Coordinates of C-alpha atoms in Angstrom, one line a residue:
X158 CA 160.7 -40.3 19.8
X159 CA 162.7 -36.7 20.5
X160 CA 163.6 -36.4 17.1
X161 CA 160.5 -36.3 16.1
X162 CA 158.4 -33.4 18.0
X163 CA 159.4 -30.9 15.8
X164 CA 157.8 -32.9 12.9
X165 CA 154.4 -33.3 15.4
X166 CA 154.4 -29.8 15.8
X167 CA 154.5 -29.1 12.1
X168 CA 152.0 -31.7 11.6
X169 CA 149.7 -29.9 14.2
X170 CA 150.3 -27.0 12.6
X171 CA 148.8 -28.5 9.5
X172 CA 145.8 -30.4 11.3
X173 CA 144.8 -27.2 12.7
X174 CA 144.9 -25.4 9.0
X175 CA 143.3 -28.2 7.2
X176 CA 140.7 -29.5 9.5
X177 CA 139.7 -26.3 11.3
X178 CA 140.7 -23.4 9.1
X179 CA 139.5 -25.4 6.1
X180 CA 142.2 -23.8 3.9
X181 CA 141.1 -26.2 1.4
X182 CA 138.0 -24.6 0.2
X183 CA 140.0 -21.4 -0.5
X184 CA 142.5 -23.1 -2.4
X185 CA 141.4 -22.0 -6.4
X186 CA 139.1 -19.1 -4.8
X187 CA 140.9 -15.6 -6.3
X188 CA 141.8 -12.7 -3.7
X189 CA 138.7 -12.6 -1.6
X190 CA 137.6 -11.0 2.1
X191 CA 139.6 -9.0 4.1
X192 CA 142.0 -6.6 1.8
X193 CA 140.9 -7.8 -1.0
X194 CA 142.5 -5.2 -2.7
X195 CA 146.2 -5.9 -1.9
X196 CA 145.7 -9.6 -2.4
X197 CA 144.4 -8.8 -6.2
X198 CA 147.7 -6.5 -6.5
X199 CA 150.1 -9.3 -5.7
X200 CA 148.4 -12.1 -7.5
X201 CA 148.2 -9.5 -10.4
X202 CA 151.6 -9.4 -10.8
X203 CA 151.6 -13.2 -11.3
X204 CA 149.3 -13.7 -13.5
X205 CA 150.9 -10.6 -15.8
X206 CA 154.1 -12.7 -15.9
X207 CA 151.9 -15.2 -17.2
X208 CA 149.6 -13.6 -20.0
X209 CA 152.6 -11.5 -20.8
X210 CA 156.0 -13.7 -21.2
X211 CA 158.4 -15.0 -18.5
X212 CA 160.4 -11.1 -17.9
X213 CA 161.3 -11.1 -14.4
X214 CA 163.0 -7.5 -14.8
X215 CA 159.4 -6.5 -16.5
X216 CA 156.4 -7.3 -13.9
X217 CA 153.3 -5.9 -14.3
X218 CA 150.0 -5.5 -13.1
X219 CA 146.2 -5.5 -14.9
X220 CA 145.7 -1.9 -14.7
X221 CA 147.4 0.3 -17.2
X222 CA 148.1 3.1 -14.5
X223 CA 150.9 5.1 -16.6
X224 CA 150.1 3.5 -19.6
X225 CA 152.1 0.5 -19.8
X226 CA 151.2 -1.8 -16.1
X227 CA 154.1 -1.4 -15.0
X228 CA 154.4 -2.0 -11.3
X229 CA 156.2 -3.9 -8.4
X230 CA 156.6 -4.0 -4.7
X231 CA 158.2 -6.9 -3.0
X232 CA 160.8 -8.5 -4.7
X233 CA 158.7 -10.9 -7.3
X234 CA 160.2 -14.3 -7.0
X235 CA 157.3 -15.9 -5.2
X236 CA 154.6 -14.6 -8.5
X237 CA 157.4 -16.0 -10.9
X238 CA 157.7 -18.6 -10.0
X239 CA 153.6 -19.2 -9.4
X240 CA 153.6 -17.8 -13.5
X241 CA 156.1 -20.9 -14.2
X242 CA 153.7 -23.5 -12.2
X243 CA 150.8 -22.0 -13.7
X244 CA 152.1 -23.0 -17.2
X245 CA 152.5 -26.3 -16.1
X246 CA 149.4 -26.7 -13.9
X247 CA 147.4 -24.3 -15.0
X248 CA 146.4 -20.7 -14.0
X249 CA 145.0 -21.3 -9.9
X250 CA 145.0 -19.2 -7.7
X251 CA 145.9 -21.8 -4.8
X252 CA 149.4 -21.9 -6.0
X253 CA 150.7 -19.0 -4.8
X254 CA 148.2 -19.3 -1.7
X255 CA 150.3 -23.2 -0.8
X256 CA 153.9 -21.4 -2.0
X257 CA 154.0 -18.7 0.9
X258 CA 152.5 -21.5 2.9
X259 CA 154.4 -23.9 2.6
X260 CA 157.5 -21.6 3.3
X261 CA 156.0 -20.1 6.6
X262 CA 156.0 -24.4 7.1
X263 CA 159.6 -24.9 6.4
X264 CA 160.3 -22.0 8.6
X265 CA 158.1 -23.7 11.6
X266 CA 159.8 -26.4 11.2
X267 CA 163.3 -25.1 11.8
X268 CA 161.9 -22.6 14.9
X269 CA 160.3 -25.9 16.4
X270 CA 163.8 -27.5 16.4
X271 CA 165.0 -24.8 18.1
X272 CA 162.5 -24.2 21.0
X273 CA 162.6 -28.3 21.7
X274 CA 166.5 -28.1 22.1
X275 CA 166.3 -25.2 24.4
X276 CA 163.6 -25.6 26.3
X277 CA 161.6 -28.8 25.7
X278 CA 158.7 -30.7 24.3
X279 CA 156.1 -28.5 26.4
X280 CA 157.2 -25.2 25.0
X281 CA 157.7 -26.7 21.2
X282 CA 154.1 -27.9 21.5
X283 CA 153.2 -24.6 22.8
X284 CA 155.3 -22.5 20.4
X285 CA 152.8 -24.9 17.5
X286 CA 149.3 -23.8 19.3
X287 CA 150.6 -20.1 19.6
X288 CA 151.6 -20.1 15.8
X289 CA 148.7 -22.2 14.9
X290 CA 146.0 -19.4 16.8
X291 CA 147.4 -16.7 15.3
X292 CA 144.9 -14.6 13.6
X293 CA 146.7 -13.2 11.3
X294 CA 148.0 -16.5 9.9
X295 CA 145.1 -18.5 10.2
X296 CA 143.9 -15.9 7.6
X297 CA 147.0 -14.5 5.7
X298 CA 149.1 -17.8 6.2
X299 CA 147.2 -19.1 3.0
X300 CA 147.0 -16.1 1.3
X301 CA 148.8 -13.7 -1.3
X302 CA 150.6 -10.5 1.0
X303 CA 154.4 -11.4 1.3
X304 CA 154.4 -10.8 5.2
X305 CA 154.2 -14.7 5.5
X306 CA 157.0 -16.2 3.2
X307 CA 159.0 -13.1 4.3
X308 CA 158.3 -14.7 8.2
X309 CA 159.2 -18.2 7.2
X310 CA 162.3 -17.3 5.8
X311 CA 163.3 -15.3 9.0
X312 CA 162.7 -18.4 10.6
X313 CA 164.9 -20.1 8.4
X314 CA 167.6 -17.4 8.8
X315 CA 167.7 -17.6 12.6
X316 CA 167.9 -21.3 12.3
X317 CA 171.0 -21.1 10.6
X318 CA 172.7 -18.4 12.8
X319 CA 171.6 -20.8 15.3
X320 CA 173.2 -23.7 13.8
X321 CA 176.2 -21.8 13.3
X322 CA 176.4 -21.4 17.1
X323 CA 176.3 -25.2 17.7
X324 CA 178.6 -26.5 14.8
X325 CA 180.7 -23.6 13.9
X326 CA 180.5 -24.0 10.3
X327 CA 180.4 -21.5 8.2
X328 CA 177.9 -22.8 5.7
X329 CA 175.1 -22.8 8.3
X330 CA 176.0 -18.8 8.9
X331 CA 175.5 -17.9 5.2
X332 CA 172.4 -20.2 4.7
X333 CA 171.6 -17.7 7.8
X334 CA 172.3 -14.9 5.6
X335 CA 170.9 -16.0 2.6
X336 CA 167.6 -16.4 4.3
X337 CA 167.5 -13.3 5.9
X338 CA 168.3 -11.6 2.4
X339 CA 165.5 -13.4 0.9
X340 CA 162.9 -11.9 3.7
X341 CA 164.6 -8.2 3.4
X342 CA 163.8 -8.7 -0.1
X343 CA 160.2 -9.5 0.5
X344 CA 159.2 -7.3 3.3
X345 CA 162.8 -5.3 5.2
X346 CA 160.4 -4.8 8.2
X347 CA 160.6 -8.4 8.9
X348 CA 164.1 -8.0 9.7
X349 CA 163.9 -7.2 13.7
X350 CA 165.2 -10.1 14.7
X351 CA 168.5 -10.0 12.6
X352 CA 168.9 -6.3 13.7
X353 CA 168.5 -7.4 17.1
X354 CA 171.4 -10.4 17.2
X355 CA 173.9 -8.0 15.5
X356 CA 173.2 -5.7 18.4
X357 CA 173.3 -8.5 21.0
X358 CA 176.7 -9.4 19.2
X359 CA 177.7 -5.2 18.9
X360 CA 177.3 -5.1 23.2
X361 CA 178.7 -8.7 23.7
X362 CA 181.6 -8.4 22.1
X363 CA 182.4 -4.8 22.5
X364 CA 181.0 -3.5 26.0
X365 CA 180.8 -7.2 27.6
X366 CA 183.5 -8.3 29.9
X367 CA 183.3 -12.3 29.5
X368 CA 184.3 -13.2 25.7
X369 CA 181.5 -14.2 23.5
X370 CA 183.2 -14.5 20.6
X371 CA 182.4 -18.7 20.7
X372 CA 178.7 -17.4 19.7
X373 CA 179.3 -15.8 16.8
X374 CA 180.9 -15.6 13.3
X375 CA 184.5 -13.5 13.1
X376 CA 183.5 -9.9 12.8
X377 CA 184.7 -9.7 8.8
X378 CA 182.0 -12.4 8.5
X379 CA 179.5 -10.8 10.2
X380 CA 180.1 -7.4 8.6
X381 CA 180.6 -8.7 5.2
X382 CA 176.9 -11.0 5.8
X383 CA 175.2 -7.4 7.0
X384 CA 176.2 -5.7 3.4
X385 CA 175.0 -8.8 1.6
X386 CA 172.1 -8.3 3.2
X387 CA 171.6 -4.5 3.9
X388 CA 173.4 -3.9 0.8
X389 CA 170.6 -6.0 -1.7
X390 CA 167.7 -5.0 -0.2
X391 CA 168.9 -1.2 -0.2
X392 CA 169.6 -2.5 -4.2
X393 CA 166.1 -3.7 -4.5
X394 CA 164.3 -0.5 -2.9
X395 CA 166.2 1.4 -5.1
X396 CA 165.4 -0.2 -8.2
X397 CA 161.9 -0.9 -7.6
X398 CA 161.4 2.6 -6.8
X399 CA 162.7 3.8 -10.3
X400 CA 161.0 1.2 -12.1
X401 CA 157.7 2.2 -10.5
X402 CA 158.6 6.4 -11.1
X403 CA 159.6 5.3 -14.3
X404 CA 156.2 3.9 -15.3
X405 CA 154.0 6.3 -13.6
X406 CA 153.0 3.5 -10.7
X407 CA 152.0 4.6 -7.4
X408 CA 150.0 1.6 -6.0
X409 CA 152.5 0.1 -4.3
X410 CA 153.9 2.1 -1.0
X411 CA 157.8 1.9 -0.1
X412 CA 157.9 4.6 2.7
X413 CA 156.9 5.0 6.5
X414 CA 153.5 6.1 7.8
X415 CA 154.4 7.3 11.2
X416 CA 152.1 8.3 13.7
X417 CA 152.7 12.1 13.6
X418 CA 151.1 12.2 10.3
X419 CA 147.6 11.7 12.3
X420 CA 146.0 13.9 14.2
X421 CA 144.6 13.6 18.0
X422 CA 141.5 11.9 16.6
X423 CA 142.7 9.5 13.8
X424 CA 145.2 8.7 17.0
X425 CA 142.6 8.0 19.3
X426 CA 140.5 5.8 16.4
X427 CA 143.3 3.8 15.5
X428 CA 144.2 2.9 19.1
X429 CA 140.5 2.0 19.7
X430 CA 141.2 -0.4 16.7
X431 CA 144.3 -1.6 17.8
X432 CA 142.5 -3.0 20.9
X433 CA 138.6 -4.1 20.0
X434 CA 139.4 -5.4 17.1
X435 CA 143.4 -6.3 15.6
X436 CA 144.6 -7.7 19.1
X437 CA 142.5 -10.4 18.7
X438 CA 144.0 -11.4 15.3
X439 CA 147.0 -12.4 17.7
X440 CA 145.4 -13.2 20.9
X441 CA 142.0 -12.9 22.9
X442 CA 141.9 -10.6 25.4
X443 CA 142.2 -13.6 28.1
X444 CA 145.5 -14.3 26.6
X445 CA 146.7 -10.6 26.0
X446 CA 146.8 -10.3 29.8
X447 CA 149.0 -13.7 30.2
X448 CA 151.0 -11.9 28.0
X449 CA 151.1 -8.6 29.8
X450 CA 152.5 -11.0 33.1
X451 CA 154.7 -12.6 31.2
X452 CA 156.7 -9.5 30.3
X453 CA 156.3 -7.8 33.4
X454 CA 158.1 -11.0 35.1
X455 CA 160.6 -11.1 32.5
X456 CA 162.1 -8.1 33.4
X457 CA 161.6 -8.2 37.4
X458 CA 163.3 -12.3 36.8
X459 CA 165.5 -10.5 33.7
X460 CA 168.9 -11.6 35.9
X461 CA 167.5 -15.6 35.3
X462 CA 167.8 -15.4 31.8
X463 CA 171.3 -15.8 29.9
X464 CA 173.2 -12.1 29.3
X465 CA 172.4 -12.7 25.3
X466 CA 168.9 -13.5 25.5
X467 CA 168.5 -10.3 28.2
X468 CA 170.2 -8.3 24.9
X469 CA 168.1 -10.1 22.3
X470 CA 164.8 -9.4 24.0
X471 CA 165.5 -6.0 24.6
X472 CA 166.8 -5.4 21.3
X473 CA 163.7 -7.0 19.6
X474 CA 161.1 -4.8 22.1
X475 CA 163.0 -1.8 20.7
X476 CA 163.0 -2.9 17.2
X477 CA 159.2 -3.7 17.5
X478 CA 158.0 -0.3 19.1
X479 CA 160.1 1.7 16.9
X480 CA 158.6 0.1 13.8
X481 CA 155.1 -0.1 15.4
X482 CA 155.2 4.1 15.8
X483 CA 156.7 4.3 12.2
X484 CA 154.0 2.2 10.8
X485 CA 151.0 3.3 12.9
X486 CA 149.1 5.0 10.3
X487 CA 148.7 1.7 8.4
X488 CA 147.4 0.2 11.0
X489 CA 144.3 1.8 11.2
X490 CA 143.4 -0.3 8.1
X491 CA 146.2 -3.1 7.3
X492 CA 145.9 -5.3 10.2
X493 CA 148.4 -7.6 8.3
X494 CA 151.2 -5.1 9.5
X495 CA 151.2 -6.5 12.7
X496 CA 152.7 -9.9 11.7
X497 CA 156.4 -8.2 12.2
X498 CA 155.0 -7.7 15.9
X499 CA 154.7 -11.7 16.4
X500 CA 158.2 -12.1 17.4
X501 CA 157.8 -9.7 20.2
X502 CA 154.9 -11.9 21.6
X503 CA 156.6 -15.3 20.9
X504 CA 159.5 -13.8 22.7
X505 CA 157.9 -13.2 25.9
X506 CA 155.7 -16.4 25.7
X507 CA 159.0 -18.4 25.9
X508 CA 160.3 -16.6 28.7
X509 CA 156.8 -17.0 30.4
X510 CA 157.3 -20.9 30.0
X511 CA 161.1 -20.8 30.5
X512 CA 159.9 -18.9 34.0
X513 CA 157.4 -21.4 34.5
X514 CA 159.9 -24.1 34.0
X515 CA 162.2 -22.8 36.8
X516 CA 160.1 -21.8 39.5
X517 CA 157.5 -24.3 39.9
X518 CA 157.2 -27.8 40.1
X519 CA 155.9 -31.1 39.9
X520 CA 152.0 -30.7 40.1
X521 CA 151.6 -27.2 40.1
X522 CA 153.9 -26.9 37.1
X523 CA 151.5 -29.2 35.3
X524 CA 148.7 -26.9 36.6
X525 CA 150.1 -23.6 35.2
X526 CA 151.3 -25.3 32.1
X527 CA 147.8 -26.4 31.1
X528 CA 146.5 -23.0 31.6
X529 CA 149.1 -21.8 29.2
X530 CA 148.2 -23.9 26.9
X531 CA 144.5 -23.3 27.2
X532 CA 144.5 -20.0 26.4
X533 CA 146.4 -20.4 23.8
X534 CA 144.4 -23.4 22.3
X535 CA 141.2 -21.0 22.8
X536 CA 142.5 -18.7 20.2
X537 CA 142.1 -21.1 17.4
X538 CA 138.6 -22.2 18.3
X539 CA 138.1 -17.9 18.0
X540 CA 140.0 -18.2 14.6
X541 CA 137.5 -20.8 13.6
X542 CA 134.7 -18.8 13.9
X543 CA 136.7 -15.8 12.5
X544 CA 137.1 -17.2 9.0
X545 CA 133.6 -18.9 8.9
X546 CA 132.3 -14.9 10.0
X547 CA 134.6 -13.2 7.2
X548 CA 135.0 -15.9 4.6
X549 CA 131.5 -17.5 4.6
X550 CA 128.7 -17.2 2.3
X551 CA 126.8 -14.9 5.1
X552 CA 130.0 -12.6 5.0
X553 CA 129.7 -8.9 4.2
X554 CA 132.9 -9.6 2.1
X555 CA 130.6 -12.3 0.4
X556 CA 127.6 -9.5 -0.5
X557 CA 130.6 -7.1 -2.0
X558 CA 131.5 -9.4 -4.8
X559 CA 128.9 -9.8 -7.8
X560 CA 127.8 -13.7 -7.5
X561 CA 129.3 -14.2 -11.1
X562 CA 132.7 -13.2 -9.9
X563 CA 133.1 -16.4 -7.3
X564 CA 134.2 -18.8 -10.1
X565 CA 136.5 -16.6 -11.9
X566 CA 137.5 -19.4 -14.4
X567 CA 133.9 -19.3 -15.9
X568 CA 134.1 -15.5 -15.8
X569 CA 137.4 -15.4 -18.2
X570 CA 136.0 -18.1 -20.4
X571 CA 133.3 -15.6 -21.0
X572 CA 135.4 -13.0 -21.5
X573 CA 137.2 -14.8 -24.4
X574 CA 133.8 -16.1 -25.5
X575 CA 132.8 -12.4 -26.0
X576 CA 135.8 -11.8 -28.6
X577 CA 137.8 -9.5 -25.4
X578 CA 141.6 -10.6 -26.1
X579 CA 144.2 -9.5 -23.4
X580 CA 146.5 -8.5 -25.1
X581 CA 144.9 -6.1 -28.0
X582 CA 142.2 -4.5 -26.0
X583 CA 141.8 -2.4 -23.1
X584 CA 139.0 -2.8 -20.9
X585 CA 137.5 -0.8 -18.2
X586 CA 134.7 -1.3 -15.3
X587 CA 132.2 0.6 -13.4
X588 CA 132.2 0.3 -10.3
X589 CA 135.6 -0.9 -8.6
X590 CA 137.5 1.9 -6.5
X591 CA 140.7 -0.4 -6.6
X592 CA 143.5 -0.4 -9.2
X593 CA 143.5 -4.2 -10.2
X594 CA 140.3 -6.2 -7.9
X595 CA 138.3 -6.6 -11.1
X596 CA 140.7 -6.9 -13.8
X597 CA 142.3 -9.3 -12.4
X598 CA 139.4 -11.2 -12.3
X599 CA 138.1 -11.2 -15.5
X600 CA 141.6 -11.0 -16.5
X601 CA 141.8 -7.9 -19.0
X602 CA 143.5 -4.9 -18.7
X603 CA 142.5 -1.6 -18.8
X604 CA 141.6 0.3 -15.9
X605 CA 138.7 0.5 -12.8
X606 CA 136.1 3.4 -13.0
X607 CA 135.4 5.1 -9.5
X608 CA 131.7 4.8 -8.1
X609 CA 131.6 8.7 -8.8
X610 CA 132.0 8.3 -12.4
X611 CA 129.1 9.6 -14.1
X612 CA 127.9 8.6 -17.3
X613 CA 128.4 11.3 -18.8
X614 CA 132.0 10.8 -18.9
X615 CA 131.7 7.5 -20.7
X616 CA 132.5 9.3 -24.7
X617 CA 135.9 10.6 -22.9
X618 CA 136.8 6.7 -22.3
X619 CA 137.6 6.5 -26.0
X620 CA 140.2 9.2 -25.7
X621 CA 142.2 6.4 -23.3
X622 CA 142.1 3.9 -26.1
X623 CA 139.1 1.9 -24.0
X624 CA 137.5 -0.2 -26.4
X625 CA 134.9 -2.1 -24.1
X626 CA 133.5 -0.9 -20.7
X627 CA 131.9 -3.4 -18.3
X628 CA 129.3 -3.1 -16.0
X629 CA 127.6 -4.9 -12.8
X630 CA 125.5 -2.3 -12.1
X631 CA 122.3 -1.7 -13.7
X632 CA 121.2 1.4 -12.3
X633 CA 124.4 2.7 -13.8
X634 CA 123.3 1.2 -17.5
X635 CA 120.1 1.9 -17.8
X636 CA 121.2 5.7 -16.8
X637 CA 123.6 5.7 -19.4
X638 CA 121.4 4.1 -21.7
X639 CA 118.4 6.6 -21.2
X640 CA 121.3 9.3 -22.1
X641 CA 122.7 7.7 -25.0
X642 CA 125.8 7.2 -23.6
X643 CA 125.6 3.5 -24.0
X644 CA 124.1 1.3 -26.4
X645 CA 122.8 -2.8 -26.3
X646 CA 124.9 -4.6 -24.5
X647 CA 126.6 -6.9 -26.5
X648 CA 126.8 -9.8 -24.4
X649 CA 126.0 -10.5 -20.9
X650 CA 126.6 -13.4 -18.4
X651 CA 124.4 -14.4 -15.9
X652 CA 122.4 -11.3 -15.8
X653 CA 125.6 -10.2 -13.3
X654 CA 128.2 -8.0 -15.6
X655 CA 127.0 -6.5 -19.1
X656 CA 129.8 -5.8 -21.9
X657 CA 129.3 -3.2 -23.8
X658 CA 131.7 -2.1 -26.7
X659 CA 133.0 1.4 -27.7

């Protein structure tokens, strides 16, 4: 039966999504909700491999930006590979949506293995609910931002250093590394916890006086697996960064928003954000302070825990407040940048239990146990009512999107109904502040006109090559109508968007 808690847990894990997140009902649903906007920018890019021929070194997005749609931002194996399934399958959204979940799986699966041989069934079991009432996985975990594969394969990566530990073979280490190159690639912020064992092996083997050198690989391994890694992503930023110059693209970012670009009061709004609102996309506030004891005791107890978990902790609290202040302008808005913050809360959590485990007993073991897992279990009834709040049919997110635009698939048949072919014409639509939300939709490229645009304007559209502009909103069109700046329409669907040709 032992061998098999790490499978339960995953399983859980599962139960939890399926049942109580229904991910199922968002399976062939486009980019939708919360951030709608950087979801349409990823799944852009694999649909573009798609519509436009199987050229990894030549992704793309729907809008035309400089001229050509050039444009990239993680490293694009994840919306390649989705362009490959789609030729098989079919174009749907939900594969990309079950690829980065079924890696943050995998990567469960390994961490589960690894809490039940160090500390037991309770904390595997609890390590599953904390994952499982995550916020920001119970939304993003079946979703399009690369935060989440990029977390899975971490998982992966530590599972191998940890293997390597245990067996001392070299192929689990450069699994490890491959891994952990694989989640540079996709997000290098995700990287804290590999910064934070080569600094636990940096003190241990240079400043420590017992010999560690049992726990790790032979330094030439270890430096030679931190320029694989260091040394391809750096190649990746680099290149991605020229392609993007290259072709005029500036919708993806690559550089850190500290917080001394804000002033006193964006400070002050963003920390009021932090707290009533993004904490609870990792934990309730009831939990937040079971969470605040649990590091306090884990530095008063620190002498109780192992010298390299004392050096890994401390490593990843340094690598997770440094990267908090670097990023703390994006968090006013992209809640999704505080998944790299997890591992700082998982960390503590296991040294709560591990304190726990040691100190109490029996009955009253039992007692504080359950309590531990009851505030963690209450986060995913919160979740629950979360995604019903934001992804429901009573949503605000629901009232932004024109009716028409919830089956997409219907929408692009019209499109190619109405004679609009990808790949000859360029398109553009009023209103849509984002670069690629509503192209990607109807699946055209061209360009999104700002809700300032006036009709006025329109006659300088056929100066940018536009040969059809779209509309969903009516005051709009019968403005520009009343002006003659727009004829009839010539076709229309569902009395939602109106085509009109230039």
């Amino acid at each position: 039966m032992a061998k098999w808690h790490p499978f339960l847990s995953l399983l859980l894990f599962w139960l939890v999504f399926i049942f109580i997140y229904n991910v199922g009902d968002l399976f062939d649903l486009g980019p939708y909700s919360i951030h709608r906007w950087r979801q349409s920018d990823s799944a852009s890019i694999a649909l573009s491999y798609y519509n436009n021929g199987m050229h990894f070194w030549e992704p793309k997005v729907h809008n035309v930006l400089g001229g050509d749609n050039a444009a990239v931002g993680e490293f694009p194996i994840y919306y390649y590979v989705s362009a490959a399934l789609y030729h098989v399958f079919g174009v749907q959204d939900g594969i990309v949506r079950l690829l980065h979940f079924l890696t943050l799986s995998l990567g469960l699966f390994f961490l589960f293995k690894i809490v039940y041989q160090q500390l037991g069934v309770f904390a595997t079991y609890a390590t599953t609910v904390f994952f499982s009432g995550l916020g920001l996985l119970a939304f993003y975990a079946f979703n399009f931002v690369p935060d989440v594969p990029a977390l899975g394969w971490m998982m992966v990566g530590i599972y191998g250093l940890y293997q390597y530990e245990k067996s001392q073979k070299d192929g689990w280490y450069w699994m490890g590394i491959a891994a952990i190159t694989l989640t540079g690639l996709l997000k290098p912020t995700m990287l804290i916890p590999y910064l934070a064992w080569l600094g636990t092996w940096f003190v241990l083997s240079f400043f420590s006086k017992k010999d560690y050198k049992n726990l790790f690989p032979e330094v030439w391994k270890i430096l030679v697996g931190f320029l694989i890694v260091s040394g391809v992503v750096a190649a990746w930023v680099f290149w991605s960064r020229a392609y993007n110059e290259a072709h005029g693209s500036g919708i993806f970012l690559s550089s850190v928003m500290g917080i001394w670009e804000l002033n006193p009061k964006e400070k002050q709004f963003t920390w009021e954000i932090l707290w009533s609102d993004h904490l609870n996309r990792i934990t309730r506030k009831e939990g937040f302070w079971m969470f605040v004891v649990f590091f306090a005791a884990s530095f008063i107890f620190i002498k109780k825990f192992a010298l390299r978990w004392r050096w890994f902790i401390t490593f990843i609290f340094l690598g997770t407040l440094a990267y908090f202040f670097l990023f703390f302008k994006q968090l006013r808005i992209h809640d999704y940048y505080l998944i790299e913050t997890v591992w700082l809360f998982f960390a503590v959590l296991l040294n709560g239990i591990f304190l726990l485990k040691i100190f109490l007993k029996k009955y009253l073991l039992y007692f504080f146990n359950f309590v531990v897992m009851f505030l963690l279990t209450f986060n995913v009834n919160k979740n629950h009512y979360f995604l019903k709040e934001i992804n429901g049919p009573e949503s605000r997110y629901h009232a932004e999107v024109p009716p028409c635009f919830l089956d997409m698939h219907q929408m692009r048949q019209f499109i190619k109904e109405t004679g609009i072919d990808f790949h000859t014409n360029r398109v553009t639509f009023y209103p849509d502040p984002s670069p690629n939300v509503t192209l990607y939709a109807l699946n055209v490229q061209g360009f999104n006109l700002q809700p300032d645009f006036k009709p006025a304007f329109i006659p300088g559209l056929k100066d940018l090559q536009v040969d059809y502009l779209i509309s969903s909103d009516q005051d709009f069109i019968k403005e520009a109508k009343e002006k003659g700046f727009l004829g009839e329409a010539k076709a229309h669907f569902e009395d939602c968007i109106w085509v009109f040709e230039l």
